[in-house]
CSV table of C-alpha atoms and ligand atoms in Angstrom, one decimal:
chain,number,residue,atom,x,y,z
A,1,UNK,CA,116.9,108.1,106.3
A,2,UNK,CA,118.0,105.8,103.1
A,3,UNK,CA,115.3,103.3,102.7
A,4,UNK,CA,117.0,99.4,100.8
A,5,UNK,CA,114.6,97.2,99.0
A,6,UNK,CA,116.0,93.4,99.8
A,7,UNK,CA,115.5,91.0,97.5
A,8,UNK,CA,113.5,87.2,98.6
A,9,UNK,CA,113.7,85.4,95.3
A,10,UNK,CA,116.5,83.4,96.9
A,11,UNK,CA,116.5,81.3,99.6
A,12,UNK,CA,119.2,83.1,101.1
A,13,UNK,CA,118.2,86.4,100.5
A,14,UNK,CA,114.4,85.1,102.1
A,15,UNK,CA,116.1,83.9,105.1
A,16,UNK,CA,118.5,87.2,105.4
A,17,UNK,CA,115.2,89.9,104.6
A,18,UNK,CA,112.6,88.1,107.0
A,19,UNK,CA,115.5,88.0,109.5
A,20,UNK,CA,116.6,92.2,108.8
A,21,UNK,CA,113.1,92.8,108.3
A,22,UNK,CA,112.3,91.1,112.2
A,23,UNK,CA,114.9,93.3,114.1
A,24,UNK,CA,113.4,96.1,112.6
A,25,UNK,CA,109.8,95.9,113.6
A,26,UNK,CA,111.0,93.9,117.7
A,27,UNK,CA,113.1,97.8,117.4
A,28,UNK,CA,109.6,99.4,116.4
A,29,UNK,CA,110.1,100.9,113.6
A,30,UNK,CA,108.3,100.1,110.2
A,31,UNK,CA,108.6,98.3,107.0
A,32,UNK,CA,106.9,97.6,104.0
A,33,UNK,CA,105.5,94.0,103.4
A,34,UNK,CA,104.2,92.7,100.9
A,35,UNK,CA,100.9,90.7,100.8
A,36,UNK,CA,98.5,88.8,98.5
A,37,UNK,CA,96.1,92.1,98.4
A,38,UNK,CA,98.8,95.4,98.3
A,39,UNK,CA,102.1,96.2,99.8
A,40,UNK,CA,101.9,97.3,103.7
A,41,UNK,CA,103.4,99.1,105.7
A,42,UNK,CA,103.8,97.2,108.8
A,43,UNK,CA,104.5,98.4,112.7
A,44,UNK,CA,104.3,96.1,116.1
A,45,UNK,CA,100.4,96.6,116.4
A,46,UNK,CA,100.6,96.7,120.6
A,47,UNK,CA,103.3,99.2,120.4
A,48,UNK,CA,102.4,103.0,120.7
A,49,UNK,CA,104.9,105.1,119.2
A,50,UNK,CA,106.3,102.1,116.7
A,51,UNK,CA,102.1,102.7,115.4
A,52,UNK,CA,102.7,106.5,114.8
A,53,UNK,CA,105.5,106.1,112.7
A,54,UNK,CA,103.4,104.6,110.4
A,55,UNK,CA,101.0,107.6,110.0
A,56,UNK,CA,103.9,110.2,109.9
A,57,UNK,CA,105.2,107.9,107.2
A,58,UNK,CA,102.2,107.4,105.4
A,59,UNK,CA,101.2,111.6,106.0
A,60,UNK,CA,97.6,109.4,107.2
A,61,UNK,CA,95.2,111.6,109.6
A,62,UNK,CA,94.9,110.1,112.8
A,63,UNK,CA,91.4,109.2,112.2
A,64,UNK,CA,92.2,106.8,109.5
A,65,UNK,CA,92.3,103.2,111.9
A,66,UNK,CA,94.6,100.7,110.8
A,67,UNK,CA,93.5,97.2,109.7
A,68,UNK,CA,96.1,94.4,112.5
A,69,UNK,CA,97.8,91.3,111.1
A,70,UNK,CA,98.1,88.2,113.2
A,71,UNK,CA,100.2,85.6,112.9
A,72,UNK,CA,97.8,82.8,113.6
A,73,UNK,CA,93.8,82.6,114.1
A,74,UNK,CA,94.6,81.3,117.6
A,75,UNK,CA,96.3,84.7,118.9
A,76,UNK,CA,92.9,86.6,117.8
A,77,UNK,CA,91.6,87.1,121.4
A,78,UNK,CA,94.8,89.8,122.3
A,79,UNK,CA,93.1,91.8,119.3
A,80,UNK,CA,89.4,91.4,119.3
A,81,UNK,CA,86.8,90.0,121.5
A,82,UNK,CA,84.0,88.1,119.7
A,83,UNK,CA,80.4,88.7,120.6
A,84,UNK,CA,78.6,85.6,121.5
A,85,UNK,CA,76.0,86.0,118.3
A,86,UNK,CA,78.2,86.6,115.9
A,87,UNK,CA,80.7,83.7,117.0
A,88,UNK,CA,79.3,81.1,114.9
A,89,UNK,CA,79.5,83.0,111.8
A,90,UNK,CA,83.1,84.6,112.8
A,91,UNK,CA,84.3,80.7,113.2
A,92,UNK,CA,83.3,80.3,109.8
A,93,UNK,CA,84.7,82.9,107.6
A,94,UNK,CA,87.7,82.4,109.5
A,95,UNK,CA,87.9,78.7,108.5
A,96,UNK,CA,86.9,79.3,105.0
A,97,UNK,CA,88.9,83.0,104.6
A,98,UNK,CA,91.8,82.5,106.7
A,99,UNK,CA,94.5,83.5,105.2
A,100,UNK,CA,93.4,85.9,102.8
A,101,UNK,CA,92.0,88.7,101.8
A,102,UNK,CA,88.6,89.3,103.9
A,103,UNK,CA,89.0,91.8,107.2
A,104,UNK,CA,86.5,91.6,110.2
A,105,UNK,CA,85.4,94.2,112.0
A,106,UNK,CA,84.8,92.8,115.5
A,107,UNK,CA,84.8,94.9,119.1
A,108,UNK,CA,88.3,95.4,119.9
A,109,UNK,CA,90.4,94.3,123.0
A,110,UNK,CA,91.3,97.1,125.3
A,111,UNK,CA,95.2,96.0,124.8
A,112,UNK,CA,94.9,97.6,121.2
A,113,UNK,CA,96.0,101.7,121.5
A,114,UNK,CA,93.6,103.7,121.0
A,115,UNK,CA,95.7,105.0,117.6
A,116,UNK,CA,95.3,101.6,115.6
A,117,UNK,CA,91.8,101.6,115.5
A,118,UNK,CA,91.4,105.9,115.7
A,119,UNK,CA,89.4,106.2,118.8
A,120,UNK,CA,86.7,103.5,117.9
A,121,UNK,CA,85.6,100.5,119.6
A,122,UNK,CA,85.9,98.6,117.1
A,123,UNK,CA,89.0,97.3,115.3
A,124,UNK,CA,90.4,95.2,111.5
A,125,UNK,CA,91.8,92.1,111.9
A,126,UNK,CA,93.2,89.4,109.4
A,127,UNK,CA,95.8,87.2,108.3
A,128,UNK,CA,97.7,87.4,105.1
A,129,UNK,CA,98.5,84.3,103.5
A,130,UNK,CA,101.6,86.0,101.8
A,131,UNK,CA,104.6,83.4,102.3
A,132,UNK,CA,107.2,86.7,102.9
A,133,UNK,CA,104.5,88.3,105.4
A,134,UNK,CA,103.6,84.7,106.8
A,135,UNK,CA,107.6,83.9,107.5
A,136,UNK,CA,108.2,88.1,109.2
A,137,UNK,CA,104.6,87.9,111.6
A,138,UNK,CA,105.5,83.8,113.0
A,139,UNK,CA,109.1,85.1,113.4
A,140,UNK,CA,108.3,88.2,115.0
A,141,UNK,CA,105.4,86.4,116.5
A,142,UNK,CA,103.7,89.4,117.1
A,143,UNK,CA,100.9,91.1,115.6
A,144,UNK,CA,101.1,93.8,112.7
A,145,UNK,CA,99.5,97.0,111.9
A,146,UNK,CA,99.7,96.7,108.3
A,147,UNK,CA,98.1,99.4,105.8
A,148,UNK,CA,98.9,99.6,102.8
A,149,UNK,CA,102.1,101.4,102.1
A,150,UNK,CA,101.2,104.4,100.1
A,151,UNK,CA,100.9,108.3,101.3
A,152,UNK,CA,97.6,108.6,101.9
A,153,UNK,CA,94.9,108.8,99.8
A,154,UNK,CA,97.0,107.2,97.0
A,155,UNK,CA,97.4,104.9,94.4
A,156,UNK,CA,97.8,101.5,96.6
A,157,UNK,CA,101.0,99.7,95.3
A,158,UNK,CA,101.5,96.6,94.3
A,159,UNK,CA,105.2,96.0,93.7
A,160,UNK,CA,108.2,96.8,95.4
A,161,UNK,CA,109.1,99.8,92.7
A,162,UNK,CA,105.9,101.1,93.5
A,163,UNK,CA,106.7,101.2,97.8
A,164,UNK,CA,109.9,102.6,97.0
A,165,UNK,CA,107.7,106.4,95.1
A,166,UNK,CA,105.5,106.5,97.7
A,167,UNK,CA,107.6,106.0,100.4
A,168,UNK,CA,111.8,106.7,99.8
A,169,UNK,CA,113.4,108.0,102.6
A,170,UNK,CA,110.6,107.9,105.2
A,171,UNK,CA,111.1,104.2,106.3
A,172,UNK,CA,114.0,102.3,106.2
A,173,UNK,CA,112.9,98.5,104.1
A,174,UNK,CA,111.1,97.1,101.9
A,175,UNK,CA,110.6,93.4,101.7
A,176,UNK,CA,110.4,92.9,97.6
A,177,UNK,CA,108.3,90.0,97.4
A,178,UNK,CA,107.1,90.5,93.5
A,179,UNK,CA,103.4,91.8,92.0
A,180,UNK,CA,100.7,91.1,94.9
A,181,UNK,CA,98.6,88.2,93.1
A,182,UNK,CA,95.3,89.6,94.3
A,183,UNK,CA,96.2,93.6,93.5
A,184,UNK,CA,93.0,95.3,95.4
A,185,UNK,CA,93.0,96.0,99.0
A,186,UNK,CA,91.5,93.5,101.6
A,187,UNK,CA,87.0,92.5,101.3
A,188,UNK,CA,85.7,94.5,105.1
A,189,UNK,CA,82.5,92.6,106.6
A,190,UNK,CA,81.4,93.5,109.7
A,191,UNK,CA,78.9,91.2,110.6
A,192,UNK,CA,75.6,92.0,112.1
A,193,UNK,CA,73.7,89.0,114.4
A,194,UNK,CA,70.6,88.3,112.9
A,195,UNK,CA,67.6,85.7,112.5
A,196,UNK,CA,68.1,83.2,110.6
A,197,UNK,CA,71.2,84.6,108.8
A,198,UNK,CA,73.6,87.8,110.0
A,199,UNK,CA,74.2,90.5,107.8
A,200,UNK,CA,77.3,90.6,106.4
A,201,UNK,CA,77.7,94.8,105.5
A,202,UNK,CA,80.5,94.6,103.7
A,203,UNK,CA,82.1,98.3,104.6
A,204,UNK,CA,84.8,98.2,101.5
A,205,UNK,CA,84.5,96.1,98.4
A,206,UNK,CA,87.8,93.1,97.5
A,207,UNK,CA,88.7,90.6,96.2
A,208,UNK,CA,86.5,88.3,98.2
A,209,UNK,CA,83.3,88.5,96.7
A,210,UNK,CA,79.5,88.6,97.3
A,211,UNK,CA,79.2,85.2,95.4
A,212,UNK,CA,82.3,84.3,98.3
A,213,UNK,CA,80.0,85.7,100.8
A,214,UNK,CA,76.2,84.6,100.5
A,215,UNK,CA,76.7,81.1,101.8
A,216,UNK,CA,77.4,82.4,105.1
A,217,UNK,CA,74.9,85.4,105.4
A,218,UNK,CA,72.7,87.9,103.6
A,219,UNK,CA,75.5,90.3,101.9
A,220,UNK,CA,75.3,94.2,101.5
A,221,UNK,CA,77.4,97.1,100.4
A,222,UNK,CA,77.8,99.8,102.7
A,223,UNK,CA,79.8,102.0,101.0
A,224,UNK,CA,78.9,101.7,97.2
A,225,UNK,CA,78.4,105.2,95.9
A,226,UNK,CA,80.4,107.8,98.0
A,227,UNK,CA,79.1,111.2,97.6
A,228,UNK,CA,81.0,114.1,97.5
A,229,UNK,CA,78.5,115.6,100.1
A,230,UNK,CA,79.0,112.8,102.4
A,231,UNK,CA,83.4,112.1,102.2
A,232,UNK,CA,83.5,110.4,105.5
A,233,UNK,CA,81.6,107.1,105.0
A,234,UNK,CA,80.5,106.4,108.6
A,235,UNK,CA,81.4,103.1,109.5
A,236,UNK,CA,84.2,102.8,107.4
A,237,UNK,CA,86.2,105.5,108.2
A,238,UNK,CA,89.3,105.8,106.1
A,239,UNK,CA,87.1,105.5,103.3
A,240,UNK,CA,87.6,109.1,101.8
A,241,UNK,CA,84.7,109.7,98.7
A,242,UNK,CA,88.6,110.9,97.0
A,243,UNK,CA,91.3,107.8,97.5
A,244,UNK,CA,93.5,105.8,95.3
A,245,UNK,CA,94.1,109.1,93.5
A,246,UNK,CA,96.7,109.5,90.4
A,247,UNK,CA,97.9,113.3,90.7
A,248,UNK,CA,96.6,113.1,87.2
A,249,UNK,CA,92.9,113.8,87.0
A,250,UNK,CA,91.2,110.8,86.0
A,251,UNK,CA,87.3,110.3,84.6
A,252,UNK,CA,85.4,107.8,84.7
A,253,UNK,CA,83.4,106.8,81.6
A,254,UNK,CA,79.7,105.9,82.7
A,255,UNK,CA,78.8,102.9,80.9
A,256,UNK,CA,78.4,103.4,77.2
A,257,UNK,CA,79.0,107.4,77.6
A,258,UNK,CA,81.1,108.5,74.3
A,259,UNK,CA,84.1,110.3,74.7
A,260,UNK,CA,84.4,113.3,73.2
A,261,UNK,CA,88.0,114.5,73.1
A,262,UNK,CA,88.6,118.5,74.0
A,263,UNK,CA,91.3,119.6,71.1
A,264,UNK,CA,94.9,120.4,71.8
A,265,UNK,CA,94.5,118.5,75.2
A,266,UNK,CA,96.6,114.7,75.8
A,267,UNK,CA,94.3,112.2,77.1
A,268,UNK,CA,95.1,108.2,77.8
A,269,UNK,CA,92.9,105.6,78.6
A,270,UNK,CA,92.4,103.0,81.3
A,271,UNK,CA,90.4,100.4,79.1
A,272,UNK,CA,88.8,97.5,80.1
A,273,UNK,CA,88.7,94.8,77.5
A,274,UNK,CA,90.5,96.9,74.7
A,275,UNK,CA,87.6,96.3,72.6
A,276,UNK,CA,86.7,99.7,70.0
A,277,UNK,CA,82.8,97.9,70.3
A,278,UNK,CA,83.4,99.1,74.1
A,279,UNK,CA,83.4,103.2,72.2
A,280,UNK,CA,86.5,104.0,73.0
A,281,UNK,CA,89.8,102.1,72.3
A,282,UNK,CA,90.1,102.9,68.8
A,283,UNK,CA,89.8,106.6,69.3
A,284,UNK,CA,93.0,108.3,67.4
A,285,UNK,CA,93.2,111.5,70.4
A,286,UNK,CA,94.4,109.1,73.1
A,287,UNK,CA,98.3,109.4,73.8
A,288,UNK,CA,98.7,106.3,75.4
A,289,UNK,CA,96.1,103.2,77.0
A,290,UNK,CA,96.3,100.0,78.5
A,291,UNK,CA,94.0,97.3,77.8
A,292,UNK,CA,92.9,95.9,82.1
A,293,UNK,CA,92.5,92.8,80.8
A,294,UNK,CA,93.5,91.7,77.8
A,295,UNK,CA,91.9,88.2,78.3
A,296,UNK,CA,88.4,90.1,77.2
A,297,UNK,CA,87.1,90.5,80.3
A,298,UNK,CA,88.9,88.5,82.6
A,299,UNK,CA,87.3,90.4,86.2
A,300,UNK,CA,90.6,88.3,88.4
A,301,UNK,CA,93.6,89.7,85.6
A,302,UNK,CA,91.9,93.7,85.2
A,303,UNK,CA,91.9,93.2,89.5
A,304,UNK,CA,96.0,92.1,89.4
A,305,UNK,CA,96.8,94.9,86.4
A,306,UNK,CA,94.8,97.3,88.3
A,307,UNK,CA,96.7,99.5,90.4
A,308,UNK,CA,100.1,98.7,88.2
A,309,UNK,CA,98.1,100.7,85.4
A,310,UNK,CA,97.1,103.6,86.8
A,311,UNK,CA,100.1,104.5,88.3
A,312,UNK,CA,101.7,104.3,85.1
A,313,UNK,CA,99.2,106.4,83.4
A,314,UNK,CA,99.7,108.5,86.0
A,315,UNK,CA,102.8,109.2,85.2
A,316,UNK,CA,103.2,109.4,81.4
A,317,UNK,CA,101.9,113.5,82.8
A,318,UNK,CA,98.9,113.8,80.4
A,319,UNK,CA,95.8,115.9,80.7
A,320,UNK,CA,93.4,113.4,81.9
A,321,UNK,CA,93.1,110.0,82.5
A,322,UNK,CA,89.7,108.5,80.9
A,323,UNK,CA,88.3,104.9,82.8
A,324,UNK,CA,86.0,102.8,81.3
A,325,UNK,CA,83.4,101.5,83.2
A,326,UNK,CA,83.8,97.4,84.4
A,327,UNK,CA,81.4,95.5,84.6
A,328,UNK,CA,79.6,95.7,88.5
A,329,UNK,CA,79.8,91.8,89.1
A,330,UNK,CA,82.1,89.9,91.4
A,331,UNK,CA,85.5,91.2,91.0
A,332,UNK,CA,84.6,94.1,89.1
A,333,UNK,CA,82.6,95.7,92.3
A,334,UNK,CA,86.0,96.8,94.1
A,335,UNK,CA,88.0,97.7,90.9
A,336,UNK,CA,84.4,99.9,90.1
A,337,UNK,CA,84.4,101.4,94.1
A,338,UNK,CA,88.2,102.2,93.3
A,339,UNK,CA,87.9,103.7,90.1
A,340,UNK,CA,84.8,106.0,91.3
A,341,UNK,CA,87.0,107.1,94.6
A,342,UNK,CA,90.2,107.5,91.7
A,343,UNK,CA,88.0,109.7,89.7
A,344,UNK,CA,88.4,113.9,90.2
A,345,UNK,CA,85.0,114.8,91.6
A,346,UNK,CA,83.1,116.8,88.8
A,347,UNK,CA,81.2,120.0,90.3
A,348,UNK,CA,77.4,119.6,91.2
A,349,UNK,CA,75.3,122.1,89.2
A,350,UNK,CA,74.1,124.9,91.4
A,351,UNK,CA,69.9,123.3,91.8
B,401,AMP,P1,94.2,100.1,104.6
B,401,AMP,O1,94.9,99.3,105.2
B,401,AMP,O2,95.3,101.8,104.2
B,401,AMP,O3,93.5,99.7,103.4
B,401,AMP,O4,92.9,100.9,105.4
B,401,AMP,C1,92.0,100.2,106.3
B,401,AMP,C2,91.0,100.8,106.2
B,401,AMP,O5,90.4,99.8,107.4
B,401,AMP,C3,90.9,102.1,106.9
B,401,AMP,O6,91.0,103.2,105.5
B,401,AMP,C4,88.9,101.8,107.3
B,401,AMP,O7,88.5,102.7,106.0
B,401,AMP,C5,88.9,100.2,107.6
B,401,AMP,N1,89.1,100.0,108.8
B,401,AMP,C6,90.0,99.6,109.9
B,401,AMP,N2,89.6,99.5,110.8
B,401,AMP,C7,88.1,99.8,111.0
B,401,AMP,C8,87.2,99.6,112.1
B,401,AMP,N3,87.4,99.3,113.3
B,401,AMP,N4,86.2,100.2,111.5
B,401,AMP,C9,85.2,100.0,110.6
B,401,AMP,N5,86.9,100.2,109.5
B,401,AMP,C10,88.2,99.9,110.1
B,402,MG,MG1,95.5,102.9,102.0
């Protein structure tokens, strides 16, 4: 199959690209679309044959459920059932964060195919605020299942070029909407009823941070530290201990850890601030280095550049990528979660 990339950066291109995407989606084909988080591989969420094509194109195992995107918040009841005890919190979160990078886990409507939810009784749902995605889904007028448009376990794509590298010849069309402006996958939240406050359990950290959420409930993180012995996190089934992984082995330095190169090996550095005072940046051993936040430690800048930088370093063919730790506050929590999963598991020494 030939994969076409359709530009959207002129009104006539935009119209034509949206039209072609809608035609393919209505015919049950998958199409890669830009969102504000990362590029998604979309298909009609209520058509099991279309959903099956997402799993095939991505080599995604059937146990990893998909996120369903809505054309409008009024369409939520078609996909999910909102229990009375969390309804006020759901309404507040929707009002404050949709459209945007917040995914809610809710009991599923039986109309949602089991393949979408990997057989779970719950469904993940959100609304994207990307203008290209919005125009496609509101023209199609149907919910879209759209996981990240990469092969399973690999680096999430934040540009059309990255999607092409991941899925060339596997899908018919990619809409090029430029670089994604958040750069990290959506925050996934499950709401646990509680008095006086509900608990907002963050199953995947993302662009909506703890600070953003704390006005709406007690925030807790479910998956902060995946363990190699427990690779499948119980509540977010697709989030394996190894995820977002480059083909090149990646080592995450602990804060303050001194890096000692092995002579003859080739290294690349993923630096946070590019500051030699952090310990690593000034070393002569780097074949190449990328600074995530040349603005000297701005987390949104690091987030937006993260997957692109990881992909660039992966393409160098070095022996190892060395990553500096990021401060674990705000968006740094989400970046560190991905760095831990991208890191090659270090062998656990025998007890
Ligand atoms: P992706 O869109 O590729 O970022 O993947 C979607 C992720 O959402 C999955 O890997 C799961 O971790 C999570 N997810 C989807 N549905 C559910 C659900 N019903 N319960 C918990 N997590 C979910
Ligand atoms: Mg993904």
